[in-house]
Short mmCIF file of C-alpha atoms and ligand atoms in Angstrom, two decimals:
data_model
loop_
_atom_site.label_atom_id
_atom_site.label_comp_id
_atom_site.label_asym_id
_atom_site.label_seq_id
_atom_site.Cartn_x
_atom_site.Cartn_y
_atom_site.Cartn_z
CA MET A 1 39.04 0.91 -19.70
CA SER A 2 36.36 2.79 -21.38
CA SER A 3 34.99 6.48 -19.87
CA VAL A 4 32.60 6.33 -16.88
CA GLY A 5 29.45 8.72 -16.32
CA ILE A 6 26.29 9.51 -16.84
CA VAL A 7 24.19 7.55 -19.46
CA SER A 8 20.86 8.94 -19.02
CA TYR A 9 18.96 11.55 -16.21
CA GLY A 10 15.06 12.02 -16.22
CA THR A 11 13.64 14.20 -13.91
CA TYR A 12 10.10 14.90 -11.96
CA ILE A 13 8.90 17.76 -10.79
CA PRO A 14 5.23 18.11 -8.83
CA LYS A 15 2.91 20.78 -10.77
CA PHE A 16 1.02 22.50 -8.05
CA ARG A 17 3.36 25.98 -7.18
CA ILE A 18 3.35 28.49 -4.31
CA LYS A 19 4.16 31.77 -4.61
CA ALA A 20 6.16 34.05 -2.23
CA GLU A 21 3.46 36.68 -2.92
CA GLU A 22 1.18 34.20 -1.45
CA ILE A 23 3.04 33.05 1.55
CA ALA A 24 4.15 36.39 2.67
CA LYS A 25 0.48 37.75 2.56
CA VAL A 26 0.08 35.29 5.33
CA TRP A 27 2.71 35.76 7.96
CA GLY A 28 2.19 40.02 7.10
CA GLU A 29 5.91 39.79 5.44
CA ASP A 30 7.32 42.09 2.07
CA ALA A 31 7.11 40.05 -0.63
CA ASP A 32 9.08 41.91 -2.46
CA SER A 33 12.16 42.15 0.73
CA ILE A 34 11.59 38.16 0.33
CA LYS A 35 12.19 37.86 -2.93
CA SER A 36 15.39 40.05 -3.14
CA GLY A 37 16.50 38.67 0.15
CA LEU A 38 15.41 35.32 -0.49
CA GLY A 39 15.91 34.69 -4.35
CA VAL A 40 12.83 32.48 -4.61
CA LEU A 41 9.55 33.97 -6.44
CA GLN A 42 8.06 30.85 -5.95
CA LYS A 43 7.95 27.51 -4.54
CA SER A 44 7.22 23.10 -5.83
CA VAL A 45 3.78 21.62 -4.22
CA PRO A 46 3.41 17.67 -4.16
CA ASP A 47 0.14 16.70 -4.76
CA LEU A 48 -1.72 14.86 -1.75
CA ASP A 49 -0.56 11.35 -3.15
CA GLU A 50 3.06 12.38 -3.90
CA ASP A 51 5.99 11.80 -2.11
CA THR A 52 9.68 10.50 -2.29
CA ALA A 53 9.46 7.27 -3.10
CA THR A 54 6.49 8.47 -5.90
CA ILE A 55 8.49 11.49 -6.98
CA SER A 56 12.21 8.86 -7.73
CA VAL A 57 10.07 5.97 -9.36
CA GLU A 58 8.59 9.10 -12.30
CA ALA A 59 12.29 9.92 -12.62
CA SER A 60 14.29 6.76 -13.15
CA ARG A 61 10.86 5.88 -15.34
CA GLU A 62 12.06 8.89 -17.66
CA ALA A 63 15.41 8.20 -17.03
CA ILE A 64 15.51 4.68 -18.35
CA LYS A 65 13.01 5.71 -20.91
CA ARG A 66 15.83 7.55 -22.55
CA ALA A 67 18.47 5.60 -22.02
CA LYS A 68 16.69 2.72 -24.31
CA ILE A 69 18.56 0.03 -21.65
CA ASP A 70 16.52 -2.92 -20.33
CA PRO A 71 16.16 -2.22 -16.80
CA LYS A 72 16.78 -5.40 -15.42
CA LYS A 73 20.48 -4.76 -16.64
CA ILE A 74 20.53 -1.44 -13.47
CA GLY A 75 22.59 -3.41 -11.03
CA ALA A 76 22.45 -0.95 -7.97
CA ILE A 77 19.75 1.17 -6.73
CA PHE A 78 20.90 4.81 -4.66
CA VAL A 79 17.60 7.29 -3.63
CA GLY A 80 19.29 10.18 -1.49
CA SER A 81 16.53 12.30 0.45
CA GLU A 82 16.21 13.73 3.75
CA SER A 83 12.31 13.15 3.17
CA HIS A 84 12.35 9.13 2.82
CA PRO A 85 8.61 8.00 3.46
CA TYR A 86 9.71 5.45 5.82
CA ALA A 87 11.72 6.56 8.92
CA VAL A 88 12.26 2.32 8.91
CA LYS A 89 12.04 0.56 5.53
CA PRO A 90 13.68 1.12 2.01
CA THR A 91 12.81 3.65 -0.70
CA ALA A 92 14.84 2.01 -3.00
CA THR A 93 13.21 -1.23 -2.91
CA ILE A 94 9.57 0.18 -3.99
CA VAL A 95 11.37 1.89 -7.28
CA GLY A 96 13.31 -1.33 -7.86
CA ASP A 97 9.79 -2.83 -7.89
CA ALA A 98 8.29 -0.35 -10.32
CA ILE A 99 10.91 -0.10 -12.81
CA GLY A 100 11.40 -3.85 -12.89
CA CYS A 101 14.68 -4.50 -12.73
CA GLY A 102 14.26 -7.61 -11.03
CA ASN A 103 15.57 -8.54 -7.37
CA PHE A 104 19.70 -9.34 -8.43
CA PHE A 105 20.38 -5.56 -7.11
CA HIS A 106 22.12 -3.52 -4.47
CA ALA A 107 20.30 -1.10 -3.31
CA ALA A 108 20.30 1.53 -0.22
CA ASP A 109 18.87 4.68 0.93
CA TYR A 110 21.13 7.65 1.62
CA GLU A 111 20.77 10.61 3.86
CA PHE A 112 23.11 14.05 3.62
CA ALA A 113 20.50 16.95 3.87
CA CYS A 114 20.91 17.56 0.61
CA LYS A 115 24.19 15.90 -0.95
CA ALA A 116 21.90 12.27 -0.34
CA GLY A 117 21.71 12.24 -4.15
CA THR A 118 25.45 13.16 -5.52
CA ALA A 119 26.91 10.93 -2.75
CA GLY A 120 25.12 7.95 -4.86
CA ILE A 121 25.86 8.70 -7.74
CA GLN A 122 29.56 8.83 -6.07
CA THR A 123 28.96 5.38 -5.09
CA CYS A 124 27.55 4.17 -8.84
CA ILE A 125 30.65 5.39 -10.50
CA ALA A 126 32.90 3.40 -8.22
CA MET A 127 30.97 0.21 -8.60
CA VAL A 128 30.85 0.54 -12.25
CA LYS A 129 34.17 1.64 -12.78
CA SER A 130 34.85 -1.47 -10.48
CA GLY A 131 33.11 -4.29 -12.64
CA MET A 132 30.46 -5.26 -9.80
CA ILE A 133 27.62 -3.74 -11.61
CA GLU A 134 27.32 -2.82 -15.65
CA TYR A 135 24.82 0.24 -14.57
CA GLY A 136 23.34 2.14 -11.63
CA LEU A 137 20.54 4.70 -10.50
CA ALA A 138 21.18 7.10 -8.56
CA ILE A 139 18.53 9.44 -7.74
CA GLY A 140 18.26 12.58 -5.43
CA ALA A 141 14.80 13.48 -4.65
CA ASP A 142 12.55 15.04 -1.34
CA THR A 143 9.05 16.81 -0.96
CA SER A 144 11.06 18.80 2.04
CA GLN A 145 8.46 20.32 5.24
CA SER A 146 8.78 23.35 6.55
CA ALA A 147 7.44 25.03 9.95
CA PRO A 148 4.03 27.37 8.87
CA GLY A 149 5.46 30.70 9.38
CA ASP A 150 9.69 29.77 8.70
CA PRO A 151 11.45 31.35 6.33
CA LEU A 152 11.97 27.92 5.29
CA GLU A 153 8.69 27.80 3.95
CA TYR A 154 8.87 30.21 0.66
CA SER A 155 11.98 27.45 -0.12
CA ALA A 156 10.97 24.24 0.84
CA SER A 157 9.81 22.35 -2.59
CA ALA A 158 9.52 18.99 -4.04
CA GLY A 159 11.45 17.10 -7.19
CA GLY A 160 13.88 14.88 -7.93
CA THR A 161 16.54 14.11 -9.97
CA ALA A 162 17.54 10.18 -11.77
CA PHE A 163 20.71 9.45 -13.21
CA ILE A 164 22.33 6.10 -14.84
CA ILE A 165 25.34 6.21 -14.70
CA GLY A 166 27.60 3.03 -16.58
CA LYS A 167 29.64 3.26 -19.62
CA SER A 168 29.79 4.81 -23.04
CA PRO A 169 28.58 8.10 -21.28
CA ILE A 170 26.47 11.40 -22.16
CA ALA A 171 28.68 13.27 -19.76
CA GLU A 172 31.85 11.62 -18.73
CA VAL A 173 33.39 12.17 -15.25
CA GLU A 174 36.94 13.52 -15.21
CA ALA A 175 37.15 13.46 -11.52
CA THR A 176 34.65 13.79 -8.53
CA LEU A 177 36.40 14.60 -4.58
CA SER A 178 34.04 15.07 -1.52
CA PHE A 179 34.81 18.13 1.35
CA THR A 180 32.89 17.12 4.89
CA SER A 181 33.17 17.84 8.49
CA ASP A 182 30.70 17.82 11.28
CA THR A 183 29.12 21.15 11.18
CA PRO A 184 26.05 21.28 13.05
CA ASP A 185 24.03 24.19 10.56
CA PHE A 186 20.64 22.21 9.84
CA TRP A 187 19.03 19.34 11.74
CA ARG A 188 16.26 16.99 12.25
CA ARG A 189 15.66 14.94 15.26
CA GLU A 190 14.35 11.50 15.11
CA GLY A 191 10.44 12.06 15.57
CA GLN A 192 10.52 16.25 14.59
CA PRO A 193 8.27 17.27 12.42
CA TYR A 194 10.08 20.27 10.81
CA PRO A 195 13.83 20.98 10.58
CA SER A 196 15.61 23.42 12.68
CA HIS A 197 18.34 25.26 11.37
CA GLY A 198 21.49 27.62 12.88
CA GLY A 199 19.78 30.89 11.23
CA ARG A 200 22.92 32.61 10.16
CA PHE A 201 25.35 30.42 11.01
CA THR A 202 24.71 28.81 7.58
CA GLY A 203 26.32 31.07 5.35
CA THR A 204 29.66 31.00 5.58
CA PRO A 205 31.11 28.13 8.40
CA ALA A 206 28.63 25.23 6.97
CA TYR A 207 27.56 25.99 2.35
CA PHE A 208 30.32 28.72 1.55
CA ARG A 209 33.41 26.55 3.16
CA HIS A 210 32.08 23.31 1.42
CA VAL A 211 31.79 23.97 -1.49
CA TYR A 212 34.19 26.89 -2.08
CA THR A 213 36.92 24.23 -0.76
CA ALA A 214 35.71 21.22 -2.94
CA GLY A 215 35.15 23.65 -6.14
CA GLU A 216 38.40 25.36 -5.23
CA LYS A 217 40.26 22.26 -4.90
CA ILE A 218 38.77 20.41 -7.79
CA MET A 219 39.17 23.08 -10.09
CA ARG A 220 43.62 23.29 -9.05
CA GLU A 221 43.70 19.84 -8.71
CA ASN A 222 43.18 19.14 -11.98
CA GLY A 223 44.62 21.91 -14.04
CA TYR A 224 41.73 24.10 -14.96
CA LYS A 225 41.13 27.50 -14.42
CA PRO A 226 36.86 29.33 -14.27
CA GLU A 227 37.31 30.09 -17.82
CA ASP A 228 38.10 26.68 -18.83
CA PHE A 229 34.19 25.82 -17.96
CA ASP A 230 31.36 26.16 -20.40
CA TYR A 231 29.00 25.95 -17.29
CA ALA A 232 28.62 25.46 -13.51
CA VAL A 233 25.94 24.53 -10.99
CA PHE A 234 26.04 25.17 -7.12
CA HIS A 235 22.96 23.76 -4.21
CA GLN A 236 20.42 25.85 -4.42
CA PRO A 237 19.01 27.03 -1.01
CA ASN A 238 17.67 29.63 -1.99
CA GLY A 239 18.77 32.28 -5.15
CA LYS A 240 21.88 34.42 -3.06
CA PHE A 241 24.11 31.39 -2.22
CA PRO A 242 25.23 29.82 -5.61
CA VAL A 243 25.27 32.87 -7.31
CA ARG A 244 28.48 34.62 -4.04
CA VAL A 245 29.60 31.49 -4.39
CA ALA A 246 30.33 31.69 -8.59
CA ARG A 247 31.68 34.88 -7.99
CA MET A 248 33.61 34.31 -4.61
CA LEU A 249 35.32 30.71 -7.39
CA GLY A 250 35.42 33.55 -9.70
CA PHE A 251 32.25 32.21 -12.52
CA ARG A 252 30.88 35.03 -14.55
CA SER A 253 26.72 35.01 -14.56
CA GLU A 254 26.21 33.35 -18.46
CA GLN A 255 28.13 30.31 -16.77
CA ILE A 256 25.62 29.39 -13.84
CA GLU A 257 22.48 31.04 -15.58
CA GLN A 258 21.19 28.30 -17.25
CA GLY A 259 21.12 26.08 -14.00
CA LEU A 260 19.82 28.70 -11.59
CA VAL A 261 16.22 26.72 -11.39
CA VAL A 262 15.59 27.63 -7.54
CA ARG A 263 14.17 31.32 -8.26
CA LYS A 264 10.94 29.15 -9.34
CA VAL A 265 10.67 25.40 -8.43
CA GLY A 266 11.97 26.32 -4.91
CA ASN A 267 14.87 24.41 -2.71
CA THR A 268 14.60 20.76 -4.00
CA TYR A 269 16.83 19.65 -0.95
CA SER A 270 18.64 16.48 -2.38
CA GLY A 271 17.17 16.83 -6.40
CA SER A 272 18.51 20.82 -5.76
CA SER A 273 21.88 21.21 -7.63
CA VAL A 274 21.58 17.83 -9.75
CA LEU A 275 18.07 19.15 -10.64
CA GLY A 276 20.03 22.40 -12.20
CA PHE A 277 22.95 20.34 -13.34
CA SER A 278 19.67 18.48 -15.78
CA ALA A 279 19.08 21.99 -17.18
CA ILE A 280 22.44 22.52 -17.82
CA LEU A 281 22.33 18.90 -19.78
CA ASP A 282 19.37 20.00 -21.39
CA VAL A 283 21.18 22.10 -24.04
CA ALA A 284 24.99 20.94 -23.34
CA LYS A 285 26.65 20.29 -26.50
CA PRO A 286 29.63 18.05 -26.97
CA GLY A 287 32.51 18.93 -25.41
CA ASP A 288 31.07 21.04 -22.95
CA LYS A 289 32.83 21.53 -19.56
CA ILE A 290 30.58 21.01 -16.51
CA LEU A 291 31.70 21.90 -12.72
CA LEU A 292 28.86 20.08 -10.31
CA VAL A 293 29.27 21.32 -6.32
CA SER A 294 26.17 20.04 -4.15
CA PHE A 295 26.44 20.41 -0.36
CA GLY A 296 24.49 18.55 2.25
CA SER A 297 24.40 20.24 5.85
CA GLY A 298 26.13 18.78 8.39
CA ALA A 299 28.28 19.11 6.49
CA GLY A 300 29.72 18.39 2.77
CA SER A 301 30.13 19.30 -0.62
CA ASP A 302 30.73 16.43 -3.98
CA ALA A 303 32.05 18.16 -6.58
CA PHE A 304 32.11 16.78 -10.18
CA ILE A 305 33.70 17.69 -13.30
CA PHE A 306 31.98 16.40 -16.20
CA ASP A 307 32.79 16.14 -20.12
CA ILE A 308 30.05 15.82 -22.81
CA THR A 309 30.55 13.72 -25.34
CA ASP A 310 29.67 13.29 -28.95
CA ARG A 311 26.53 11.13 -27.14
CA ILE A 312 24.59 13.65 -26.16
CA GLU A 313 23.46 14.24 -30.05
CA GLU A 314 21.52 11.05 -30.67
CA PHE A 315 20.27 11.47 -26.52
CA GLU A 316 16.25 12.26 -26.04
CA ARG A 317 15.95 15.63 -24.04
CA GLU A 318 12.12 16.48 -24.65
CA PRO A 319 10.51 17.64 -22.17
CA LYS A 320 13.42 20.11 -20.57
CA VAL A 321 13.67 20.48 -16.79
CA TRP A 322 13.00 24.53 -17.61
CA ASP A 323 9.74 23.59 -19.32
CA LYS A 324 8.60 21.26 -16.84
CA ILE A 325 9.34 24.35 -14.44
CA ASN A 326 7.10 26.54 -16.15
CA ARG A 327 4.67 24.29 -16.65
CA GLY A 328 2.91 25.03 -12.62
CA VAL A 329 -0.27 25.01 -11.46
CA GLU A 330 -0.50 27.61 -8.70
CA VAL A 331 -2.25 27.35 -5.95
CA ASP A 332 -3.56 29.50 -2.89
CA TYR A 333 -2.22 29.07 1.12
CA SER A 334 -5.20 26.92 1.94
CA VAL A 335 -4.94 24.32 -0.60
CA TYR A 336 -1.00 24.73 0.04
CA LEU A 337 -1.37 23.44 3.85
CA LYS A 338 -3.60 20.81 3.13
CA LEU A 339 -1.83 19.63 -0.17
CA ARG A 340 1.23 19.38 2.95
CA ARG A 341 -0.71 17.88 6.02
CA LYS A 342 -0.21 20.98 7.55
CA ILE A 343 -4.09 20.48 8.88
CA LYS A 344 -4.76 18.39 11.81
CA MET A 345 -6.79 16.27 10.85
CA LYS A 346 -9.30 13.91 13.75
CA MET B 1 -4.68 -7.17 3.58
CA LEU B 2 -1.07 -6.52 3.16
CA PRO B 3 -0.39 -10.62 1.73
CA ARG B 4 -3.09 -9.37 -0.68
CA PHE B 5 -1.59 -6.05 -1.59
CA TRP B 6 2.77 -7.72 -1.77
CA ARG B 7 1.36 -10.40 -4.09
CA LYS B 8 -0.21 -8.37 -6.99
CA ILE B 9 2.75 -4.94 -6.61
CA LYS B 10 3.83 -6.55 -9.37
CA TYR B 11 0.61 -5.22 -11.26
CA ARG B 12 -0.24 -2.25 -9.08
CA TYR B 13 3.22 -0.52 -9.74
CA ASP B 14 2.95 -0.93 -13.21
CA ILE B 15 0.33 -1.77 -16.58
CA VAL B 16 1.62 -5.89 -16.41
CA GLY B 17 -1.09 -7.89 -17.13
CA THR B 18 -1.39 -11.37 -19.89
CA VAL B 19 -1.99 -11.62 -22.97
CA CYS B 20 -3.28 -15.15 -24.66
CA GLU B 21 -1.20 -16.07 -27.16
CA THR B 22 -3.61 -19.02 -28.59
CA CYS B 23 -6.21 -16.22 -29.57
CA GLY B 24 -4.90 -12.97 -28.79
CA SER B 25 -6.96 -11.79 -25.93
CA LYS B 26 -5.59 -9.37 -23.07
CA TYR B 27 -6.37 -9.65 -19.38
CA TYR B 28 -5.52 -6.52 -16.78
CA PRO B 29 -5.62 -7.81 -13.96
CA PRO B 30 -3.81 -10.84 -15.32
CA ARG B 31 -5.19 -14.25 -15.23
CA ASN B 32 -3.53 -17.27 -15.30
CA PHE B 33 -6.17 -18.77 -17.43
CA CYS B 34 -7.60 -17.73 -21.01
CA PRO B 35 -11.60 -18.47 -20.46
CA ILE B 36 -12.02 -18.62 -23.95
CA CYS B 37 -9.19 -21.31 -25.18
CA ARG B 38 -10.03 -22.82 -21.09
CA ARG B 39 -7.18 -26.01 -21.86
CA LYS B 40 -5.58 -24.56 -24.72
CA SER B 41 -4.33 -21.06 -23.55
CA LYS B 42 -1.43 -20.03 -22.98
CA MET B 43 -0.25 -17.58 -21.00
CA LYS B 44 2.70 -14.79 -20.65
CA GLU B 45 3.30 -11.60 -19.03
CA VAL B 46 3.34 -8.66 -21.10
CA ASN B 47 3.51 -4.55 -20.08
CA PHE B 48 0.40 -2.83 -21.72
CA GLY B 49 2.72 0.51 -22.09
CA ASP B 50 2.18 4.19 -20.70
CA LYS B 51 -0.85 5.28 -21.98
CA GLY B 52 -4.91 5.79 -23.08
CA GLU B 53 -7.78 7.60 -23.63
CA VAL B 54 -10.99 7.84 -21.43
CA VAL B 55 -13.56 6.04 -22.50
CA SER B 56 -15.74 6.66 -19.32
CA TYR B 57 -15.72 7.73 -16.14
CA THR B 58 -17.48 9.08 -12.97
CA VAL B 59 -16.46 11.67 -9.98
CA VAL B 60 -16.71 10.36 -6.39
CA HIS B 61 -17.67 12.49 -3.92
CA ASP B 62 -18.99 10.14 -1.35
CA THR B 63 -15.18 9.07 -0.47
CA PRO B 64 -14.51 6.30 1.92
CA GLU B 65 -12.08 7.61 5.30
CA GLU B 66 -8.68 6.70 3.76
CA TYR B 67 -9.49 9.22 0.43
CA ARG B 68 -11.49 11.93 1.95
CA MET B 69 -8.39 14.22 2.19
CA MET B 70 -8.64 13.45 -1.88
CA LYS B 71 -11.98 13.99 -2.62
CA PRO B 72 -13.44 14.27 -4.88
CA TYR B 73 -12.05 12.28 -7.13
CA ILE B 74 -11.64 10.39 -10.35
CA VAL B 75 -12.16 7.51 -11.14
CA ALA B 76 -12.30 6.39 -15.11
CA LEU B 77 -12.11 3.63 -17.61
CA ILE B 78 -9.27 3.52 -19.37
CA LYS B 79 -8.64 2.15 -22.32
CA LEU B 80 -5.18 1.37 -23.11
CA ASP B 81 -2.72 2.01 -26.44
CA GLY B 82 -1.66 -1.23 -25.78
CA GLY B 83 -4.94 -2.99 -25.91
CA PRO B 84 -7.60 -4.12 -22.71
CA THR B 85 -9.02 -1.58 -20.92
CA ILE B 86 -8.67 -0.78 -17.38
CA THR B 87 -10.33 1.23 -14.25
CA SER B 88 -7.58 3.67 -12.20
CA GLN B 89 -7.95 6.87 -10.30
CA VAL B 90 -7.63 9.78 -13.01
CA VAL B 91 -4.96 12.81 -11.03
CA CYS B 92 -6.53 15.86 -12.35
CA ASP B 93 -9.16 18.54 -11.70
CA GLU B 94 -12.38 17.83 -12.23
CA SER B 95 -12.76 20.24 -14.86
CA GLU B 96 -10.81 18.97 -17.47
CA ILE B 97 -11.66 15.33 -17.46
CA HIS B 98 -14.06 14.34 -20.18
CA ILE B 99 -14.15 11.81 -22.72
CA GLY B 100 -11.65 10.89 -25.60
CA MET B 101 -9.00 12.37 -22.67
CA ARG B 102 -5.57 11.66 -23.31
CA VAL B 103 -3.44 10.17 -20.18
CA LYS B 104 -0.50 8.19 -19.41
CA LYS B 105 0.89 6.59 -16.34
CA ALA B 106 1.62 7.86 -12.96
CA PHE B 107 3.40 6.18 -9.94
CA ARG B 108 1.98 7.97 -6.87
CA LYS B 109 0.52 6.59 -3.16
CA TYR B 110 -3.00 5.38 -3.23
CA PHE B 111 -3.93 5.52 0.68
CA GLU B 112 -1.81 5.07 3.83
CA ASP B 113 -2.55 2.32 6.40
CA GLY B 114 -3.18 5.26 9.47
CA GLU B 115 -0.41 7.27 10.19
CA ASP B 116 1.45 4.56 11.01
CA GLY B 117 1.17 1.61 9.18
CA ILE B 118 2.12 0.66 5.70
CA ILE B 119 1.57 3.19 2.55
CA TYR B 120 0.41 1.91 -0.50
CA TYR B 121 1.92 2.50 -3.92
CA GLY B 122 0.52 2.02 -7.38
CA THR B 123 -0.35 3.17 -10.80
CA LYS B 124 -2.90 6.36 -11.51
CA PHE B 125 -3.19 8.24 -14.34
CA VAL B 126 -2.77 12.30 -14.87
CA PRO B 127 -3.38 13.76 -18.31
CA GLU B 128 -0.85 12.95 -21.07
CA SER B 129 0.16 17.07 -21.51
ZN1 LIG C 1 -6.93 -17.39 -25.58
#
């Protein structure tokens, strides 16, 4: 069987940015200790007319354009998000009509906190391998809300990544596995505008246990050590956790630097680890080996080993993720409140 | 409102119009019939592409209720590289917009039918770079 993996990818990051200083000023906090404690300097903010559906469409259109494939060959669309515009009514159908993939396609919205995007990648891999579809589109996108004054306000941002899964890939999936358990570290009840979290509980039993276990197991099962990888990327709820888990697993900082986008863009939730992964694909060379481990609260991790193929050489990779991140327009806290609709209107 | 919008989703979500194969005239919004060729018109659906140029614009300060949050917003006549000239909102700062500005299509929200209603999406334009 010919190899299956990522045939194309596209990303979208809204243009507005708010700096940690601007948020800290309003809440009387010390910006320097926030920045060093959280490792997030600024985050992306969506425009008033942007949401998870619009971000998903933009990222998908970039992926389709780069793949140079007929969208009608896409047989499945999965949109992973914790901020779908509707509680009931799929985002995937909006994406399908906007990219013009016809009507004969399988579609579903996924929800698993920040790992719903990688869950969609796994489903597409299985569907392509089984012969059910030729190409599948897996999207991770969010415009996550955070309560004013909550520590999450410094990191909860917006953005998305779309992957086309198929044969003859630029990045072959060598292995994938998931580690899942019922761990209530972060949640949002139906009808509530903002999420709640277990404070310190979000670290050790949730993020570190799941990411470490999935990462360690996929390497051991496939006979690899950290030094066998050119790059590694982990879910990025802040700038600290991915750095620490990388060290726990035995990776050096040079292996994770390229994918560590959270410092400049915040936590894009379902788009987080995959946005970092896309920044790595932007510079990867044939023969490179990449470890990707996502994390979704509640809780679970999807781990992947990717091998870059020769096809990446003629693949269009401009504009790069880091260029998009660095191109933002700064807004102040009052504009941010309006953009995020935190001002109650009559 | 809802059925009328639903029927036009294809043309709103992307810049899909029609071309008359008899005389080459391009139409957006699409027409089923070419007013030049009349009975000889042969219509075909085409996608007019992603990019264009602002030929005229107006900054709207007196907005309908559903666009209050976007105030002021910009409506422009855009000559598409793919042919026809269309009217669309351009999402950018008032200080940026100018005649001859290069723009590209963007998938955005048009408006929401209240907090419990449908969200209407469609094509707008943003600065190309
Ligand atoms: Zn004609």
